[in-house]
mmCIF file of C-alpha atoms in Angstrom:
data_model
loop_
_atom_site.group_PDB
_atom_site.id
_atom_site.type_symbol
_atom_site.label_atom_id
_atom_site.label_comp_id
_atom_site.label_asym_id
_atom_site.label_seq_id
_atom_site.Cartn_x
_atom_site.Cartn_y
_atom_site.Cartn_z
ATOM 1 C CA MET N 1 -79.329 -52.234 85.862
ATOM 2 C CA LYS N 2 -75.918 -50.581 84.862
ATOM 3 C CA ILE N 3 -73.845 -53.594 86.292
ATOM 4 C CA ARG N 4 -75.626 -55.787 84.718
ATOM 5 C CA ASN N 5 -74.751 -53.972 81.003
ATOM 6 C CA TRP N 6 -71.598 -54.184 82.083
ATOM 7 C CA THR N 7 -71.422 -57.540 82.815
ATOM 8 C CA PHE N 8 -73.791 -58.111 79.176
ATOM 9 C CA MET N 9 -71.015 -55.874 77.804
ATOM 10 C CA LEU N 10 -67.371 -58.019 79.725
ATOM 11 C CA CYS N 11 -68.935 -61.581 78.616
ATOM 12 C CA CYS N 12 -69.778 -60.288 74.861
ATOM 13 C CA PHE N 13 -66.256 -59.245 74.786
ATOM 14 C CA LEU N 14 -64.382 -62.104 76.353
ATOM 15 C CA THR N 15 -66.595 -63.734 73.178
ATOM 16 C CA MET N 16 -65.585 -62.021 70.524
ATOM 17 C CA LEU N 17 -61.909 -61.916 71.743
ATOM 18 C CA SER N 18 -61.707 -65.791 72.782
ATOM 19 C CA GLY N 19 -63.073 -66.387 68.990
ATOM 20 C CA TYR N 20 -61.219 -64.370 67.523
ATOM 21 C CA ALA N 21 -57.567 -65.692 68.891
ATOM 22 C CA GLN N 22 -58.905 -68.793 67.691
ATOM 23 C CA PHE N 23 -59.032 -67.870 64.645
ATOM 24 C CA ILE N 24 -55.595 -66.044 64.332
ATOM 25 C CA ASN N 25 -54.015 -69.739 65.707
ATOM 26 C CA GLU N 26 -56.485 -71.485 62.930
ATOM 27 C CA LYS N 27 -55.034 -69.557 59.943
ATOM 28 C CA ILE N 28 -51.325 -69.649 61.695
ATOM 29 C CA GLY N 29 -50.719 -73.190 62.100
ATOM 30 C CA LEU N 30 -51.094 -73.224 65.578
ATOM 31 C CA ASN N 31 -53.901 -75.111 66.599
ATOM 32 C CA GLN N 32 -52.778 -77.706 69.461
ATOM 33 C CA GLU N 33 -54.697 -80.508 67.516
ATOM 34 C CA GLU N 34 -52.892 -80.357 64.577
ATOM 35 C CA PHE N 35 -49.183 -81.456 66.935
ATOM 36 C CA LYS N 36 -48.641 -84.714 66.965
ATOM 37 C CA ASN N 37 -47.594 -85.858 70.578
ATOM 38 C CA LEU N 38 -44.940 -87.373 71.522
ATOM 39 C CA HIS N 39 -45.040 -89.810 75.069
ATOM 40 C CA ILE N 40 -40.821 -89.921 76.027
ATOM 41 C CA GLY N 41 -38.660 -91.732 78.624
ATOM 42 C CA TYR N 42 -35.697 -91.019 80.560
ATOM 43 C CA SER N 43 -34.206 -94.619 80.522
ATOM 44 C CA LYS N 44 -35.957 -95.223 76.734
ATOM 45 C CA THR N 45 -34.468 -93.449 73.817
ATOM 46 C CA THR N 46 -37.576 -93.013 71.209
ATOM 47 C CA SER N 47 -37.449 -93.118 67.142
ATOM 48 C CA ILE N 48 -38.939 -90.613 64.553
ATOM 49 C CA VAL N 49 -38.655 -91.591 61.118
ATOM 50 C CA PHE N 50 -38.926 -88.184 57.982
ATOM 51 C CA PRO N 51 -39.887 -89.451 55.258
ATOM 52 C CA TYR N 52 -36.269 -86.775 53.767
ATOM 53 C CA ALA N 53 -33.349 -86.237 55.226
ATOM 54 C CA ILE N 54 -33.086 -83.751 58.488
ATOM 55 C CA LYS N 55 -32.139 -80.191 57.642
ATOM 56 C CA SER N 56 -33.086 -78.657 61.122
ATOM 57 C CA ILE N 57 -34.616 -79.205 64.582
ATOM 58 C CA ASP N 58 -35.442 -77.066 68.047
ATOM 59 C CA LYS N 59 -35.937 -78.230 71.518
ATOM 60 C CA GLY N 60 -38.146 -76.375 73.528
ATOM 61 C CA SER N 61 -36.218 -77.459 76.857
ATOM 62 C CA PRO N 62 -33.473 -78.634 77.924
ATOM 63 C CA ASP N 63 -34.613 -81.040 79.923
ATOM 64 C CA VAL N 64 -34.807 -83.448 76.727
ATOM 65 C CA LEU N 65 -31.900 -85.223 74.826
ATOM 66 C CA VAL N 66 -31.632 -84.856 70.673
ATOM 67 C CA GLN N 67 -29.355 -85.717 67.744
ATOM 68 C CA LYS N 68 -29.583 -87.367 64.372
ATOM 69 C CA ALA N 69 -29.181 -91.315 64.625
ATOM 70 C CA LYS N 70 -24.657 -91.893 62.828
ATOM 71 C CA GLY N 71 -24.943 -92.564 60.102
ATOM 72 C CA VAL N 72 -28.364 -91.476 58.236
ATOM 73 C CA GLU N 73 -30.025 -88.847 58.250
ATOM 74 C CA ASN N 74 -33.463 -88.784 58.484
ATOM 75 C CA VAL N 75 -33.515 -90.882 61.865
ATOM 76 C CA LEU N 76 -33.853 -88.397 64.849
ATOM 77 C CA LEU N 77 -32.779 -89.556 68.535
ATOM 78 C CA VAL N 78 -35.338 -88.075 71.082
ATOM 79 C CA LYS N 79 -35.879 -88.637 75.029
ATOM 80 C CA ALA N 80 -35.948 -87.244 78.196
ATOM 81 C CA ALA N 81 -33.045 -85.635 79.615
ATOM 82 C CA LYS N 82 -34.770 -85.891 83.709
ATOM 83 C CA GLU N 83 -37.482 -88.155 84.877
ATOM 84 C CA ASN N 84 -40.881 -85.932 85.335
ATOM 85 C CA PHE N 85 -39.843 -82.811 82.547
ATOM 86 C CA THR N 86 -42.628 -79.837 82.082
ATOM 87 C CA GLN N 87 -44.467 -80.285 78.432
ATOM 88 C CA SER N 88 -42.189 -79.356 75.923
ATOM 89 C CA ASN N 89 -42.194 -79.248 71.647
ATOM 90 C CA LEU N 90 -39.846 -80.587 69.142
ATOM 91 C CA THR N 91 -39.760 -78.016 65.836
ATOM 92 C CA VAL N 92 -37.718 -80.323 63.056
ATOM 93 C CA VAL N 93 -36.797 -79.276 58.886
ATOM 94 C CA THR N 94 -36.952 -82.019 57.224
ATOM 95 C CA ALA N 95 -35.932 -81.657 53.393
ATOM 96 C CA ASP N 96 -38.907 -81.888 50.841
ATOM 97 C CA ASN N 97 -39.615 -78.197 52.638
ATOM 98 C CA ARG N 98 -41.590 -79.359 55.470
ATOM 99 C CA LEU N 99 -41.531 -78.293 59.343
ATOM 100 C CA TYR N 100 -42.674 -80.397 61.704
ATOM 101 C CA VAL N 101 -43.785 -79.710 66.251
ATOM 102 C CA PHE N 102 -44.213 -82.254 67.746
ATOM 103 C CA VAL N 103 -45.526 -81.344 71.723
ATOM 104 C CA LEU N 104 -43.401 -83.442 73.728
ATOM 105 C CA ASN N 105 -44.312 -85.712 76.999
ATOM 106 C CA TYR N 106 -42.837 -87.620 79.696
ATOM 107 C CA ASP N 107 -44.654 -91.759 80.557
ATOM 108 C CA GLU N 108 -41.564 -93.679 81.318
ATOM 109 C CA SER N 109 -44.137 -97.005 80.510
ATOM 110 C CA CYS N 110 -43.164 -94.854 76.356
ATOM 111 C CA ILE N 111 -45.659 -97.585 74.357
ATOM 112 C CA ASP N 112 -44.469 -96.465 70.636
ATOM 113 C CA LEU N 113 -40.141 -96.953 70.396
ATOM 114 C CA ASN N 114 -40.622 -96.181 66.358
ATOM 115 C CA ILE N 115 -42.527 -93.133 65.117
ATOM 116 C CA LYS N 116 -43.046 -92.494 60.982
ATOM 117 C CA ALA N 117 -43.692 -88.649 60.894
ATOM 118 C CA ASP N 118 -45.883 -88.509 58.557
ATOM 119 C CA ASN N 119 -47.061 -84.788 56.952
ATOM 120 C CA THR N 120 -50.282 -84.655 60.023
ATOM 121 C CA GLY N 121 -49.529 -80.463 61.045
ATOM 122 C CA ALA N 122 -46.590 -80.502 59.001
ATOM 123 C CA VAL N 123 -46.589 -76.861 57.530
ATOM 124 C CA SER N 124 -45.006 -77.307 53.639
ATOM 125 C CA GLY N 125 -44.444 -74.681 50.807
ATOM 126 C CA ASN N 126 -43.237 -71.673 53.379
ATOM 127 C CA ILE N 127 -39.726 -72.688 53.733
ATOM 128 C CA LEU N 128 -36.789 -71.018 52.664
ATOM 129 C CA PHE N 129 -33.815 -72.809 52.390
ATOM 130 C CA SER N 130 -30.424 -71.082 52.579
ATOM 131 C CA MET N 131 -28.273 -70.584 49.362
ATOM 132 C CA GLU N 132 -25.639 -73.495 50.289
ATOM 133 C CA ASN N 133 -28.636 -75.989 50.966
ATOM 134 C CA ASP N 134 -30.425 -77.534 47.869
ATOM 135 C CA ASN N 135 -33.147 -78.748 47.620
ATOM 136 C CA GLN N 136 -33.253 -82.721 48.582
ATOM 137 C CA LYS N 137 -36.990 -84.001 47.117
ATOM 138 C CA LYS N 138 -36.063 -82.020 44.066
ATOM 139 C CA ILE N 139 -32.871 -83.801 44.073
ATOM 140 C CA GLU N 140 -34.210 -86.930 43.651
ATOM 141 C CA GLN N 141 -37.184 -85.546 41.230
ATOM 142 C CA PHE N 142 -33.926 -84.769 38.590
ATOM 143 C CA ALA N 143 -32.628 -88.068 39.713
ATOM 144 C CA SER N 144 -35.628 -90.035 39.343
ATOM 145 C CA LEU N 145 -35.880 -88.412 35.275
ATOM 146 C CA ALA N 146 -31.554 -89.170 34.926
ATOM 147 C CA LEU N 147 -32.837 -93.056 35.604
ATOM 148 C CA LEU N 148 -35.673 -92.587 32.945
ATOM 149 C CA LYS N 149 -34.084 -91.045 30.172
ATOM 150 C CA LYS N 150 -33.064 -92.525 27.314
ATOM 151 C CA LYS N 151 -29.822 -89.963 25.440
ATOM 152 C CA LYS N 152 -27.616 -91.710 26.463
ATOM 153 C CA THR N 153 -23.771 -90.996 26.670
ATOM 154 C CA SER N 154 -21.722 -94.132 25.257
ATOM 155 C CA GLY N 155 -17.800 -95.400 25.539
ATOM 156 C CA LEU N 156 -17.315 -95.167 29.258
ATOM 157 C CA LYS N 157 -17.840 -98.954 29.885
ATOM 158 C CA LYS N 158 -14.569 -101.692 32.039
ATOM 159 C CA SER N 159 -15.493 -105.209 32.438
ATOM 160 C CA LYS N 160 -13.460 -107.311 33.806
ATOM 161 C CA PHE N 161 -13.573 -110.350 36.151
ATOM 162 C CA HIS N 162 -17.737 -111.221 34.716
ATOM 163 C CA ILE N 163 -18.432 -107.708 36.452
ATOM 164 C CA SER N 164 -18.724 -104.707 34.602
ATOM 165 C CA LEU N 165 -19.285 -100.673 35.203
ATOM 166 C CA GLU N 166 -20.963 -98.464 32.582
ATOM 167 C CA VAL N 167 -21.464 -94.753 33.261
ATOM 168 C CA ASN N 168 -23.881 -95.144 30.001
ATOM 169 C CA GLY N 169 -25.369 -90.840 30.745
ATOM 170 C CA ILE N 170 -24.373 -88.541 32.802
ATOM 171 C CA TYR N 171 -27.514 -85.557 32.545
ATOM 172 C CA ILE N 172 -27.121 -82.332 34.096
ATOM 173 C CA HIS N 173 -29.616 -79.486 35.467
ATOM 174 C CA GLU N 174 -28.686 -75.777 37.590
ATOM 175 C CA ASP N 175 -25.563 -76.718 38.479
ATOM 176 C CA ILE N 176 -25.845 -80.369 39.434
ATOM 177 C CA PHE N 177 -24.672 -82.869 38.011
ATOM 178 C CA TYR N 178 -26.177 -87.082 37.276
ATOM 179 C CA LEU N 179 -24.365 -89.973 36.681
ATOM 180 C CA ARG N 180 -26.372 -93.450 35.807
ATOM 181 C CA VAL N 181 -23.904 -95.577 36.586
ATOM 182 C CA VAL N 182 -24.875 -99.348 34.832
ATOM 183 C CA PHE N 183 -23.262 -102.668 37.385
ATOM 184 C CA ARG N 184 -23.701 -105.674 36.072
ATOM 185 C CA ASN N 185 -22.592 -108.944 37.583
ATOM 186 C CA LYS N 186 -22.459 -112.258 35.140
ATOM 187 C CA SER N 187 -21.052 -114.382 37.733
ATOM 188 C CA LYS N 188 -22.051 -117.321 39.413
ATOM 189 C CA ILE N 189 -21.693 -115.102 42.845
ATOM 190 C CA ASN N 190 -22.691 -112.459 44.807
ATOM 191 C CA TYR N 191 -20.497 -108.547 44.735
ATOM 192 C CA ASP N 192 -20.930 -107.402 47.406
ATOM 193 C CA ILE N 193 -20.038 -103.501 46.604
ATOM 194 C CA ASP N 194 -17.577 -102.367 50.059
ATOM 195 C CA GLN N 195 -16.588 -98.885 48.281
ATOM 196 C CA PHE N 196 -18.150 -97.306 44.937
ATOM 197 C CA ARG N 197 -15.478 -93.528 45.275
ATOM 198 C CA PHE N 198 -15.749 -90.493 42.880
ATOM 199 C CA PHE N 199 -12.734 -88.846 43.367
ATOM 200 C CA ILE N 200 -10.299 -86.688 40.704
ATOM 201 C CA ARG N 201 -7.041 -87.240 41.009
ATOM 202 C CA ASP N 202 -3.249 -87.375 37.969
ATOM 203 C CA GLN N 203 -3.170 -88.911 35.207
ATOM 204 C CA ARG N 204 0.578 -90.104 36.062
ATOM 205 C CA LYS N 205 2.527 -90.448 39.506
ATOM 206 C CA SER N 206 5.381 -89.191 40.480
ATOM 207 C CA LYS N 207 8.398 -90.913 42.372
ATOM 208 C CA ARG N 208 9.299 -89.047 44.497
ATOM 209 C CA THR N 209 5.287 -86.676 44.631
ATOM 210 C CA ALA N 210 1.761 -88.552 46.204
ATOM 211 C CA SER N 211 -0.454 -88.238 43.646
ATOM 212 C CA GLN N 212 -3.022 -86.110 45.428
ATOM 213 C CA GLU N 213 -6.922 -87.267 46.107
ATOM 214 C CA ILE N 214 -9.838 -84.972 45.637
ATOM 215 C CA GLU N 215 -13.232 -86.985 46.218
ATOM 216 C CA ILE N 216 -16.855 -85.917 45.422
ATOM 217 C CA GLN N 217 -19.024 -86.518 47.618
ATOM 218 C CA PRO N 218 -22.610 -87.599 45.772
ATOM 219 C CA LEU N 219 -25.554 -85.492 47.482
ATOM 220 C CA PHE N 220 -28.465 -87.540 47.067
ATOM 221 C CA ALA N 221 -28.677 -91.871 45.096
ATOM 222 C CA THR N 222 -31.298 -92.892 43.408
ATOM 223 C CA SER N 223 -30.276 -96.803 45.367
ATOM 224 C CA SER N 224 -28.206 -97.902 48.338
ATOM 225 C CA SER N 225 -28.376 -101.695 47.631
ATOM 226 C CA THR N 226 -23.933 -102.756 48.736
ATOM 227 C CA VAL N 227 -24.673 -105.767 46.797
ATOM 228 C CA ILE N 228 -24.938 -106.754 43.168
ATOM 229 C CA PRO N 229 -26.827 -110.687 42.682
ATOM 230 C CA TYR N 230 -25.309 -113.079 40.779
ATOM 231 C CA GLU N 231 -26.577 -112.820 36.663
ATOM 232 C CA SER N 232 -27.887 -109.368 37.193
ATOM 233 C CA GLU N 233 -27.968 -105.963 36.648
ATOM 234 C CA ILE N 234 -28.285 -102.828 38.889
ATOM 235 C CA ILE N 235 -29.204 -98.993 37.645
ATOM 236 C CA LYS N 236 -28.150 -96.385 39.231
ATOM 237 C CA VAL N 237 -28.393 -92.352 39.593
ATOM 238 C CA TYR N 238 -25.356 -90.176 41.403
ATOM 239 C CA ALA N 239 -26.687 -86.809 41.832
ATOM 240 C CA LEU N 240 -23.092 -85.249 42.514
ATOM 241 C CA GLU N 241 -22.630 -80.600 42.177
ATOM 242 C CA LYS N 242 -20.741 -80.281 39.614
ATOM 243 C CA PHE N 243 -16.939 -79.892 38.898
ATOM 244 C CA THR N 244 -14.973 -79.463 36.553
ATOM 245 C CA ILE N 245 -11.613 -81.950 35.552
ATOM 246 C CA PRO N 246 -8.563 -79.369 34.815
ATOM 247 C CA GLU N 247 -5.905 -80.584 32.412
ATOM 248 C CA ASN N 248 -3.639 -83.413 33.042
ATOM 249 C CA LYS N 249 -6.164 -84.951 35.201
ATOM 250 C CA TYR N 250 -9.087 -87.310 35.437
ATOM 251 C CA LEU N 251 -12.357 -87.997 37.214
ATOM 252 C CA THR N 252 -11.860 -91.172 38.735
ATOM 253 C CA ILE N 253 -14.761 -93.761 39.167
ATOM 254 C CA GLN N 254 -14.025 -96.419 41.842
ATOM 255 C CA LEU N 255 -15.697 -99.939 42.246
ATOM 256 C CA MET N 256 -14.902 -102.549 45.660
ATOM 257 C CA GLU N 257 -15.503 -105.388 46.508
ATOM 258 C CA VAL N 258 -15.754 -106.444 50.069
ATOM 259 C CA ASN N 259 -13.107 -108.994 50.785
ATOM 260 C CA GLY N 260 -11.935 -109.186 47.359
ATOM 261 C CA GLY N 261 -10.085 -108.423 44.058
ATOM 262 C CA ARG N 262 -13.017 -107.946 41.439
ATOM 263 C CA HIS N 263 -12.072 -104.235 41.958
ATOM 264 C CA LEU N 264 -12.250 -102.173 38.402
ATOM 265 C CA ASP N 265 -12.224 -98.156 37.906
ATOM 266 C CA ILE N 266 -13.334 -95.467 35.123
ATOM 267 C CA ASN N 267 -11.409 -92.628 34.331
ATOM 268 C CA ILE N 268 -12.728 -90.028 32.759
ATOM 269 C CA ASN N 269 -10.247 -86.691 30.930
ATOM 270 C CA ASN N 270 -11.433 -83.123 31.255
ATOM 271 C CA ASN N 271 -13.404 -83.902 27.488
ATOM 272 C CA LEU N 272 -16.594 -84.105 30.238
ATOM 273 C CA THR N 273 -18.486 -81.535 29.131
ATOM 274 C CA ASP N 274 -18.870 -82.986 25.699
ATOM 275 C CA LYS N 275 -20.097 -85.718 27.062
ATOM 276 C CA VAL N 276 -23.226 -83.911 29.576
ATOM 277 C CA ILE N 277 -26.672 -83.607 28.455
ATOM 278 C CA PRO N 278 -28.920 -80.725 29.892
ATOM 279 C CA ILE N 279 -31.331 -82.524 31.718
ATOM 280 C CA LYS N 280 -34.685 -79.813 30.360
#
């Protein structure tokens, strides 16, 4: 009789323990069904496309190889380092404050070579980036606001060869500049952009000394288009980390054409602060 009672109590305890463990897993987001299962191979590379730039990558096993695709920030390349590896996992944090967890399985057939990461199983809202990392999603949102702002900046325009380059808005929010740039092509020939640069340089270049140029890399641009079609206009907003222009120097915005000579420069001196419009 005592053995039966103990057996019954033990079964009850194990049932309660199992239920509690499931409850905890669901609370902290460890429900296995929520994870995205990926099948990767040894001789094939799987591409995962994320909606925002990748900030952090962690793989659960050395038997898996991962790296960001060259030239882009939101595509991750994954493949097996050895055949028939033991099931592992992959954790990715993106710039929009989301954490993705994938369960990796070996499958040489590897049917899905291109995968789009969605919000299924992604954790959001609980990730804190270090101070030196800007929140890309926030920058994109304010760049979109700057694109629609009606208040404009005047006097910053250069035209040549039926091509014009104009900065008609300089905005700021939380130490980020948002420059709205208008590209116009009134010619009958498409304009293929070779380079579009921002850099600070000396106003006068001595014959004996080289001019020092400090290039400023944009944090974000609202469009990646590299062609200005003929008889058209394109407007982009570029997000730049806050800077000031020293005396006797100026900010140069330079547009250069592929295999062509239709190059344009706009120079902004240290009165830049007088042209800045805050985004509220």
